[in-house]
PDB file of C-alpha atoms in Angstrom:
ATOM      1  CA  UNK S   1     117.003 134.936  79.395  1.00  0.00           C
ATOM      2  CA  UNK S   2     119.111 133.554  81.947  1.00  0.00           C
ATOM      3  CA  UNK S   3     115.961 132.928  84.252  1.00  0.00           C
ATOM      4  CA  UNK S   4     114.182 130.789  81.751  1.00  0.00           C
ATOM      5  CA  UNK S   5     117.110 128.380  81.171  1.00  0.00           C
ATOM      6  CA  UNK S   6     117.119 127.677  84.552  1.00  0.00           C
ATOM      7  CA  UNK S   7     113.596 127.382  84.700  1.00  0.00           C
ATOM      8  CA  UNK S   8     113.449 123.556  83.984  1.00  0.00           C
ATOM      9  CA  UNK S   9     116.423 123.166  86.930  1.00  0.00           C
ATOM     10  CA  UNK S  10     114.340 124.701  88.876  1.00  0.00           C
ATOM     11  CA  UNK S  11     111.195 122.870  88.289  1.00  0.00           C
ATOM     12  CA  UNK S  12     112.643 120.037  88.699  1.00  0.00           C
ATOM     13  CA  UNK S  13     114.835 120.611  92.068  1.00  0.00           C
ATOM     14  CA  UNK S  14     111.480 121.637  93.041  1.00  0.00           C
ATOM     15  CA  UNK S  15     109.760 118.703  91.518  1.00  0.00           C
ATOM     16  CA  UNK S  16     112.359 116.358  93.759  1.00  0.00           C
ATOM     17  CA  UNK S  17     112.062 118.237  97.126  1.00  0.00           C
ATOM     18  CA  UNK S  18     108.172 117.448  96.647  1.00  0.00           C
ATOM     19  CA  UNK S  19     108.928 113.976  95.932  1.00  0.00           C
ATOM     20  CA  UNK S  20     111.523 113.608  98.974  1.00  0.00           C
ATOM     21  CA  UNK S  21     109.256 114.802 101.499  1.00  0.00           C
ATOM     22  CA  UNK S  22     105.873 113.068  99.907  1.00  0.00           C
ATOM     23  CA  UNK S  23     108.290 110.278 100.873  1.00  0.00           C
ATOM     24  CA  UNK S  24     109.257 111.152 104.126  1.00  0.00           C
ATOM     25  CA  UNK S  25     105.826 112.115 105.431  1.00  0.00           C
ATOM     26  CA  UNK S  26     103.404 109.642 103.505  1.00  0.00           C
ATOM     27  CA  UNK S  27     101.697 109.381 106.227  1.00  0.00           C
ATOM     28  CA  UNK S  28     101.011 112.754 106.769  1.00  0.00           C
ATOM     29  CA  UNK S  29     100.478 113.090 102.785  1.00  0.00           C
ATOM     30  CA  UNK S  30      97.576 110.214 103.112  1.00  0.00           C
ATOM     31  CA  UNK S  31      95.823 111.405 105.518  1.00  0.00           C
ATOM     32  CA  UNK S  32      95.629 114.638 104.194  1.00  0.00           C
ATOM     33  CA  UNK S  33      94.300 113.114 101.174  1.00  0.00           C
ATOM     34  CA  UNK S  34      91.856 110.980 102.945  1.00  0.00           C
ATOM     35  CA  UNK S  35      90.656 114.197 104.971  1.00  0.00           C
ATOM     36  CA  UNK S  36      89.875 116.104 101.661  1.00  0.00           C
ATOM     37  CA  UNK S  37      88.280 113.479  99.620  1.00  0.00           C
ATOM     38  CA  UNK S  38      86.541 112.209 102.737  1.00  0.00           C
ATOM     39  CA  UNK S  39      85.230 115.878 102.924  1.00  0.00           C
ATOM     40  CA  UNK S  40      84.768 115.710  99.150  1.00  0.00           C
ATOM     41  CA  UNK S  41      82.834 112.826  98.716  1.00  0.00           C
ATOM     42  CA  UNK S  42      80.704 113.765 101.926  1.00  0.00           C
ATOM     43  CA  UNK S  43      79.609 116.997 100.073  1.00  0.00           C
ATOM     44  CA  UNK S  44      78.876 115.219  96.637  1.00  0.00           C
ATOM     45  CA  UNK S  45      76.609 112.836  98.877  1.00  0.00           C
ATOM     46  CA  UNK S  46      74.571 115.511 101.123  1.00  0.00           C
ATOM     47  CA  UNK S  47      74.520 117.825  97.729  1.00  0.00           C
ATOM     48  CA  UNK S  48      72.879 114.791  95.739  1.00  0.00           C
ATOM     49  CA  UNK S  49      70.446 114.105  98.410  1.00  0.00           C
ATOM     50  CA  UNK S  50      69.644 117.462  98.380  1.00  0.00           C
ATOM     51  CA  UNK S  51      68.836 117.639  94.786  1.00  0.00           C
ATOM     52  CA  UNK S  52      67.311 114.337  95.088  1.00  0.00           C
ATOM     53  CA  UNK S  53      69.291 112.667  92.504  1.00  0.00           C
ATOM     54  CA  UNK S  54      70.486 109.866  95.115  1.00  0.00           C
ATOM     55  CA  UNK S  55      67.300 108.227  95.779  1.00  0.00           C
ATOM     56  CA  UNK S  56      67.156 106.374  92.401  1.00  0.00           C
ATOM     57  CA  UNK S  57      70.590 104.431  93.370  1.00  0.00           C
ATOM     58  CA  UNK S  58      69.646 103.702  96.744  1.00  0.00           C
ATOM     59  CA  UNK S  59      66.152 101.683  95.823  1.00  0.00           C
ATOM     60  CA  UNK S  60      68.007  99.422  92.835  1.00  0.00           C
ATOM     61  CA  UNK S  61      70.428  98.853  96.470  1.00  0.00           C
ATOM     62  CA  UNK S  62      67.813  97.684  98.489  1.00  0.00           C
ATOM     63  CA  UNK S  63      65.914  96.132  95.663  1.00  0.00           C
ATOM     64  CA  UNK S  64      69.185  94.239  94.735  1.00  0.00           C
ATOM     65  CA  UNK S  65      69.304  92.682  98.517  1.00  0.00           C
ATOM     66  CA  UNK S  66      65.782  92.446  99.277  1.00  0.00           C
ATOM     67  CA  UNK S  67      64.393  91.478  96.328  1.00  0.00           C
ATOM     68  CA  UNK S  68      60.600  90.215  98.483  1.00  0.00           C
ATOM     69  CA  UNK S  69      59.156  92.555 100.982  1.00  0.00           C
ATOM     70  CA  UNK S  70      60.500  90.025 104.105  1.00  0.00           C
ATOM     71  CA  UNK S  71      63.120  91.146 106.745  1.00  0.00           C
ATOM     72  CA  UNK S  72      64.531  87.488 106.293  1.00  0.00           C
ATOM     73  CA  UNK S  73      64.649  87.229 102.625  1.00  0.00           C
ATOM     74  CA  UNK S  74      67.556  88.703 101.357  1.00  0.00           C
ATOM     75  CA  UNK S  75      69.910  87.543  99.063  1.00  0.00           C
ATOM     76  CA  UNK S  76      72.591  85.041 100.052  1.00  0.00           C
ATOM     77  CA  UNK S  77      72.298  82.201 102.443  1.00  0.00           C
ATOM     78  CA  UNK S  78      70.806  82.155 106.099  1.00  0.00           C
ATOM     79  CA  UNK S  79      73.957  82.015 107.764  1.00  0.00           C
ATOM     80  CA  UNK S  80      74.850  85.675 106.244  1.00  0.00           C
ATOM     81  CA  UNK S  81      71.794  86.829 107.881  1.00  0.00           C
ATOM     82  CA  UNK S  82      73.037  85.856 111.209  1.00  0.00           C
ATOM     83  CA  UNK S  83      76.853  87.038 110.481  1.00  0.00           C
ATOM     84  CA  UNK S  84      75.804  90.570 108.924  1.00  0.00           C
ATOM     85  CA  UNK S  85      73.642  90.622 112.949  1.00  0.00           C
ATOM     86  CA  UNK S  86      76.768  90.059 114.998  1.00  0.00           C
ATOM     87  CA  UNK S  87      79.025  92.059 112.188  1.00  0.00           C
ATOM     88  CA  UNK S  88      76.717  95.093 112.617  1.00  0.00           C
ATOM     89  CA  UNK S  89      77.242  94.820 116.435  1.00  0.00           C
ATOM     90  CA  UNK S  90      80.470  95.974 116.285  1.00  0.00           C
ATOM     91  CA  UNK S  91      79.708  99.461 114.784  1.00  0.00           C
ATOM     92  CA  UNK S  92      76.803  99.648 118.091  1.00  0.00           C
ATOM     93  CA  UNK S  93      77.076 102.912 120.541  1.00  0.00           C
ATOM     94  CA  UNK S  94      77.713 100.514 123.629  1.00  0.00           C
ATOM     95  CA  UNK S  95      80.364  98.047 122.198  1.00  0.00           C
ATOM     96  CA  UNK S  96      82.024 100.830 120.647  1.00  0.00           C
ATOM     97  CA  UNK S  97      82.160 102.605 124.177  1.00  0.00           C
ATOM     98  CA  UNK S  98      82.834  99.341 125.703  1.00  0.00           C
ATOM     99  CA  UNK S  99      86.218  98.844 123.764  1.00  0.00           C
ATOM    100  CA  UNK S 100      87.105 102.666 124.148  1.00  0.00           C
ATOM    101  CA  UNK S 101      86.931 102.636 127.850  1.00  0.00           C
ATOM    102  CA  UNK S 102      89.056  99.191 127.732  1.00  0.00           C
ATOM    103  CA  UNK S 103      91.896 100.973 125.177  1.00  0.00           C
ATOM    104  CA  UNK S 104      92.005 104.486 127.361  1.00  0.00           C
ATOM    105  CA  UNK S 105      92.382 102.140 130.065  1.00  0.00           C
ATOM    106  CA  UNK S 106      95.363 100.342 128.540  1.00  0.00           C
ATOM    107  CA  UNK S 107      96.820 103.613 127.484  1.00  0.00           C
ATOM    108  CA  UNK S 108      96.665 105.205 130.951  1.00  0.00           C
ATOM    109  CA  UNK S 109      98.219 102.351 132.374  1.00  0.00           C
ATOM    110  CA  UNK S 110     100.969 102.938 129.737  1.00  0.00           C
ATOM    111  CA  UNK S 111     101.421 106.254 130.808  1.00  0.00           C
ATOM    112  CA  UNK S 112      99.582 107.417 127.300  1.00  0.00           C
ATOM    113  CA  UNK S 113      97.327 110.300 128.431  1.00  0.00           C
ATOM    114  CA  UNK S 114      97.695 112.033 125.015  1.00  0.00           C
ATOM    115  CA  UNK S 115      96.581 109.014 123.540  1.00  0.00           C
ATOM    116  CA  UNK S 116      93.705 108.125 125.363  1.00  0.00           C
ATOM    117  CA  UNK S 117      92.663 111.656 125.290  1.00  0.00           C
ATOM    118  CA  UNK S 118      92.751 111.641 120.990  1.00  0.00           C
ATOM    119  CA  UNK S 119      90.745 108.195 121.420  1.00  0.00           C
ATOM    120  CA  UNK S 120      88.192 110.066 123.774  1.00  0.00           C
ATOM    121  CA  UNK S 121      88.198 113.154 121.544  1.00  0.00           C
ATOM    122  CA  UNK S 122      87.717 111.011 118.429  1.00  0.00           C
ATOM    123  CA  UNK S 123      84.666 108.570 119.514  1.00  0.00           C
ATOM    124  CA  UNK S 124      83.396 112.159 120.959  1.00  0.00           C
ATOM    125  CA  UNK S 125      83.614 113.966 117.694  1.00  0.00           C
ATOM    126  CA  UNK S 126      82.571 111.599 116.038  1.00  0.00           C
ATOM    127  CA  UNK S 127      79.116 111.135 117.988  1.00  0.00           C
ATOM    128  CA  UNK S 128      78.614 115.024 117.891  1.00  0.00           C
ATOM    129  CA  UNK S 129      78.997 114.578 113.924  1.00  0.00           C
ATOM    130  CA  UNK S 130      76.680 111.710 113.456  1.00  0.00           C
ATOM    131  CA  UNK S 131      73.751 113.284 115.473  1.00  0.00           C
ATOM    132  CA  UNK S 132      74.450 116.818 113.993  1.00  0.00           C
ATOM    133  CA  UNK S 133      74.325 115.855 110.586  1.00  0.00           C
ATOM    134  CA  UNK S 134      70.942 113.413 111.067  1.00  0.00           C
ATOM    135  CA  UNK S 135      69.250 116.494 112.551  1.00  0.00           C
ATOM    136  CA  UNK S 136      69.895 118.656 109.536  1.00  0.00           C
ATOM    137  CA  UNK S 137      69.187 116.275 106.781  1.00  0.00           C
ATOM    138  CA  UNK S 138      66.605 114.791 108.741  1.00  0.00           C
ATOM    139  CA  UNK S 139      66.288 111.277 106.088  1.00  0.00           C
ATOM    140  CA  UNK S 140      63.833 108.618 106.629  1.00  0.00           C
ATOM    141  CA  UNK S 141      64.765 105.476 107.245  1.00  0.00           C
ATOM    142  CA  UNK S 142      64.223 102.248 104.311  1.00  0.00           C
ATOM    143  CA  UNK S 143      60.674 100.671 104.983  1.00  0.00           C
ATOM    144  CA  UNK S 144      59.777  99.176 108.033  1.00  0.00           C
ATOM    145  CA  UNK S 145      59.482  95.872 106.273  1.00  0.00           C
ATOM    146  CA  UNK S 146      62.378  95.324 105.109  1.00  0.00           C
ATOM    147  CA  UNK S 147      64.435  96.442 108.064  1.00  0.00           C
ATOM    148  CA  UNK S 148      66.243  93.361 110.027  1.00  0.00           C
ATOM    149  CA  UNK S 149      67.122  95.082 112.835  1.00  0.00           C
ATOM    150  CA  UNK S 150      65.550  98.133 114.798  1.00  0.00           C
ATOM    151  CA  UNK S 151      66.557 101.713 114.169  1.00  0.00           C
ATOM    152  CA  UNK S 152      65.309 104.853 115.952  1.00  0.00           C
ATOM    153  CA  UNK S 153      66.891 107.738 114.501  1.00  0.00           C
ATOM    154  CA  UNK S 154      67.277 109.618 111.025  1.00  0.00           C
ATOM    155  CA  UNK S 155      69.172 107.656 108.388  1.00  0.00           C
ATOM    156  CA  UNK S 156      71.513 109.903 106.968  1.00  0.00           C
ATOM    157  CA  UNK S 157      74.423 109.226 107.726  1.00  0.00           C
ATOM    158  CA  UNK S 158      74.751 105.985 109.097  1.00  0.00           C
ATOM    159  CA  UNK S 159      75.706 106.681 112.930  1.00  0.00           C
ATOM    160  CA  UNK S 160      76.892 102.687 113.323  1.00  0.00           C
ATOM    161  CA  UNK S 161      79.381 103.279 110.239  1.00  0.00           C
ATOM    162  CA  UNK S 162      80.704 106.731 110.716  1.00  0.00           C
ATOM    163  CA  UNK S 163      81.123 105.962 114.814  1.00  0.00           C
ATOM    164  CA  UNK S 164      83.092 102.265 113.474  1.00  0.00           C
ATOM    165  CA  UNK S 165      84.906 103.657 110.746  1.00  0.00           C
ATOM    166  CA  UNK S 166      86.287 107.072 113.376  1.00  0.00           C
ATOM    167  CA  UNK S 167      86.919 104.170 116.633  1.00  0.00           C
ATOM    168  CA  UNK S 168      88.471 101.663 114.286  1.00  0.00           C
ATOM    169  CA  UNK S 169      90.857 103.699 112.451  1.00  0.00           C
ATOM    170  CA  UNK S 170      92.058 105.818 114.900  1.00  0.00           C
ATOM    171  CA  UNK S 171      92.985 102.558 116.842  1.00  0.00           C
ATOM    172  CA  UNK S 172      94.582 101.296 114.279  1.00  0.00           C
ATOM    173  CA  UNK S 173      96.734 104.163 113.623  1.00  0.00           C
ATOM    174  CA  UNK S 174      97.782 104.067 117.046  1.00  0.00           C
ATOM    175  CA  UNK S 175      98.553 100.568 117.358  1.00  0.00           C
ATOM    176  CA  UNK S 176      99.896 100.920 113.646  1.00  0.00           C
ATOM    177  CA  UNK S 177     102.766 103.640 115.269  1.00  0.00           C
ATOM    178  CA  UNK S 178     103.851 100.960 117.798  1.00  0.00           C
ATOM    179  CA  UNK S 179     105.295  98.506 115.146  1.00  0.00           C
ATOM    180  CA  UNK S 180     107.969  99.033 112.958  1.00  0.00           C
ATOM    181  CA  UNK S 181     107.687  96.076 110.710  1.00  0.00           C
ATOM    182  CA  UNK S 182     105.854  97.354 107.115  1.00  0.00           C
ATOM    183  CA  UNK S 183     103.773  94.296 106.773  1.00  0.00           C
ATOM    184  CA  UNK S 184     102.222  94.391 110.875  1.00  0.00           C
ATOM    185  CA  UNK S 185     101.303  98.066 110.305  1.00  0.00           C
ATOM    186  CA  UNK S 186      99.381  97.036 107.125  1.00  0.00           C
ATOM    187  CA  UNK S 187      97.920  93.912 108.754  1.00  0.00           C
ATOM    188  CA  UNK S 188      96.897  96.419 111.561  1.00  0.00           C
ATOM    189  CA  UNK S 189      95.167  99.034 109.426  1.00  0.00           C
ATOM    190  CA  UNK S 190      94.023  96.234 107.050  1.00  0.00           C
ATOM    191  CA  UNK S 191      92.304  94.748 110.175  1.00  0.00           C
ATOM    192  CA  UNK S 192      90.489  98.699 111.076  1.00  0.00           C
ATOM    193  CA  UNK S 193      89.967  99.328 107.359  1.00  0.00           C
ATOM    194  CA  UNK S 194      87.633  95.482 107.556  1.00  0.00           C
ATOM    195  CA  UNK S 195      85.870  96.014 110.430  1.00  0.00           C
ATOM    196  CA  UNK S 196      84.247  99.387 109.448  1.00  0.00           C
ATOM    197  CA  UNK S 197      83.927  98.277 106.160  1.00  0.00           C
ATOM    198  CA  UNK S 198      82.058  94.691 107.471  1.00  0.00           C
ATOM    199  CA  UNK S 199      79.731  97.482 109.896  1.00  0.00           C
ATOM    200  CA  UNK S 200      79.084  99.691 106.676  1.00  0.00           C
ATOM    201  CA  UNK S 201      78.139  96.788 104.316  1.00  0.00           C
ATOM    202  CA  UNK S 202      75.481  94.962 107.287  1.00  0.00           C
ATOM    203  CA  UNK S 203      74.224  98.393 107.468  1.00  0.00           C
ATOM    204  CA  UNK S 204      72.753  98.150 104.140  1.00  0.00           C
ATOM    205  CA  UNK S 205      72.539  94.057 103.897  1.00  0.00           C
ATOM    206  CA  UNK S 206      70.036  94.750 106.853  1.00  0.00           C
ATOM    207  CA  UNK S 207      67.762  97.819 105.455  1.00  0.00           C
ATOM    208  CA  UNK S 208      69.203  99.495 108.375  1.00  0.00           C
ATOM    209  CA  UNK S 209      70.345 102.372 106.438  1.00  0.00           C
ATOM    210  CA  UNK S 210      69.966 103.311 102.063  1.00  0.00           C
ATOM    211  CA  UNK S 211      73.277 102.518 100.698  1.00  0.00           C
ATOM    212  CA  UNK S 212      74.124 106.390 100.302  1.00  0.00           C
ATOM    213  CA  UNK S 213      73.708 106.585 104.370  1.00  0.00           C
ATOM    214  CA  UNK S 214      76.856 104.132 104.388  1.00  0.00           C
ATOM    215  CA  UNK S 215      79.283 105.789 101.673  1.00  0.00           C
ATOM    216  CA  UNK S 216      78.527 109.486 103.721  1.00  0.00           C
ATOM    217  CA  UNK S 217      79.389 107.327 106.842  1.00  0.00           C
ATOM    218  CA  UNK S 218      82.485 105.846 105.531  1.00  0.00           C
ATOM    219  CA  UNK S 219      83.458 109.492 103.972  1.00  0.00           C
ATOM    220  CA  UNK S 220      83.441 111.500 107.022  1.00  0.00           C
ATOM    221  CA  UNK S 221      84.553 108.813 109.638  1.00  0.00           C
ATOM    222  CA  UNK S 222      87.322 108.647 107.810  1.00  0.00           C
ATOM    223  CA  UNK S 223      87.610 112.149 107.617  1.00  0.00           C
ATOM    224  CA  UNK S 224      87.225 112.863 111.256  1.00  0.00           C
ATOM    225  CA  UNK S 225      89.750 110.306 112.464  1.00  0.00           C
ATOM    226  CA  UNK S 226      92.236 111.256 109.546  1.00  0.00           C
ATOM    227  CA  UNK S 227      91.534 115.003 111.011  1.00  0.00           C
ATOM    228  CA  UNK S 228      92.257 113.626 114.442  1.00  0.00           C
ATOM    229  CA  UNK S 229      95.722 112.194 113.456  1.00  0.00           C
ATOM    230  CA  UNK S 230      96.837 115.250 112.121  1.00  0.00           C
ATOM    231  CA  UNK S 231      96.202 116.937 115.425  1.00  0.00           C
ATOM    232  CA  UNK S 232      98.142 114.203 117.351  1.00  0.00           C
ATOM    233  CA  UNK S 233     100.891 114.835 114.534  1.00  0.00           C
ATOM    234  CA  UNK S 234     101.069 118.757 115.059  1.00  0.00           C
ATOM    235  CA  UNK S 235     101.429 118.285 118.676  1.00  0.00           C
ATOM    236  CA  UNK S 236     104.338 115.651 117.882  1.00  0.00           C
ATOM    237  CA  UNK S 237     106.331 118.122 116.049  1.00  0.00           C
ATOM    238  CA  UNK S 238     105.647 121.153 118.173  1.00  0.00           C
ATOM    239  CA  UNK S 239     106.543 118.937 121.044  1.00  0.00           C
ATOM    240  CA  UNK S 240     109.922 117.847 118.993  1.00  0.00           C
ATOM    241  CA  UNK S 241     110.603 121.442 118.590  1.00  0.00           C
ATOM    242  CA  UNK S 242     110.893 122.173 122.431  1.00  0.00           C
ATOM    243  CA  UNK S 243     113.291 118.799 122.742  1.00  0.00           C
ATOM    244  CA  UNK S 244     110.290 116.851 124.433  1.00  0.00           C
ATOM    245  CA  UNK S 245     108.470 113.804 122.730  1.00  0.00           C
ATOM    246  CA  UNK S 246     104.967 112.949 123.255  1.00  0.00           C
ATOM    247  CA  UNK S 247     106.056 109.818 124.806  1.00  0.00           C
ATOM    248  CA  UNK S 248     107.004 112.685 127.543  1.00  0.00           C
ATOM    249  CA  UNK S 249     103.623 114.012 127.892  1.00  0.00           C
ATOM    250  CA  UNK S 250     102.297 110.456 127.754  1.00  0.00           C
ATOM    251  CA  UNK S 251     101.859 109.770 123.392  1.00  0.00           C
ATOM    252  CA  UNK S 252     101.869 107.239 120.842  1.00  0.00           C
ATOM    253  CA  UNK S 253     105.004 105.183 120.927  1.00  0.00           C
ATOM    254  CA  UNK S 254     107.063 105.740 117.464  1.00  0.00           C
ATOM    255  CA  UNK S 255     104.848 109.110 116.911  1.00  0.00           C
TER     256      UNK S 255
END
């Protein structure tokens, strides 16, 4: 009897410790959530493909945007044409390399060889899971006519989006660690969380990809890079458990 009246003190003791280190660790506690419904969403995408109950969605997409059979007639005015061109550059192989080999650069130079490897071991992951999961799903692209740009590869998922969304967002997360003004790390993040979402959205804008391509993109970019903080996070408190930081062994600043 005695057990169940303290029952309620208990749940809620419980209920506040949960609450108390939610708070502490938010970080940790988002990306955790981002990794599972990442993962989530993913699986609901390739599963509907599967079935073929995705299809349907995709076409009212593309017929939405390209409502003639014309690369250059699309909806919205000619100047979005040309913007969705250069924004879709940004989510390329070789820009994307370009701007990893200048930030592991900058981070060596800091002394930030943890860093620069998670950056490396991010992009890297990220390519491996782009080109594994076009080999087993294997999607054709949206017709040739409609396509703005040129693609050689299967469409599902979109390799520009997945590759932006994993190089953007783990940058910003490290850059985000180095300021400890709220409103700079949400500008930073804000600023990753736009760029792969600008590379997602010209995927689609320019037939490059079905619209499907870009949410599984989005979904396990986000995943991956998500995945990769935690990693970088373990090693942080591991690290603080021996008395040694990772800005020891060359880390983030404020990890």
């Amino acid at each position: 009897m005695s057990m169940l009246s303290n029952l309620p003190r208990r749940l809620h003791g419980s209920l506040s410790r949960a609450m108390s280190f939610a708070r502490r660790e938010l970080g940790l506690v988002v990306a955790l959530g981002v990794v599972a419904g990442g993962l989530y969403l993913f699986a609901e995408l390739a599963d509907g493909l599967v079935e073929g109950e995705i299809p349907s969605f995709d076409e009212a997409i593309l017929a939405w945007t390209h409502p003639y059979a014309d690369t250059h007639d699309v909806i919205g005015p000619d100047w979005l044409l040309e913007a969705m061109l250069d924004f879709t550059s940004l989510g390329g192989l070789a820009v994307l390399v370009l701007f990893a080999l200048i930030a592991v650069g900058f981070l060596l130079m800091q002394k930030k060889a943890w860093s620069a490897l998670m950056l490396g071991v991010a992009l890297g992951g990220g390519l491996l899971l782009s080109e594994g999961m076009k080999a087993v799903f294997d999607r054709g692209r949206p017709p040739d006519i409609y396509q703005a740009v040129e693609t050689i590869n299967a469409s599902f998922p979109s390799g520009h989006t997945l590759m932006s969304t994993v190089f953007y967002l783990t940058l910003g997360v490290m850059l985000e660690r180095i300021f400890a003004r709220r409103r700079l790390k949400i500008y930073v993040m804000g600023v990753a969380i736009l760029i792969a979402a600008l590379v997602g959205v010209s995927r689609v804008y320019l037939a490059a990809h079905w619209a499907s391509d870009v949410l599984a993109g989005w979904a396990l970019g986000a995943a991956w890079a998500m995945a990769c903080w935690l990693i970088t996070y373990a090693a942080q408190r591991r690290w603080a458990r021996r008395g040694q930081s990772l800005d020891q062994i060359g880390g983030i600043d404020g990890t």
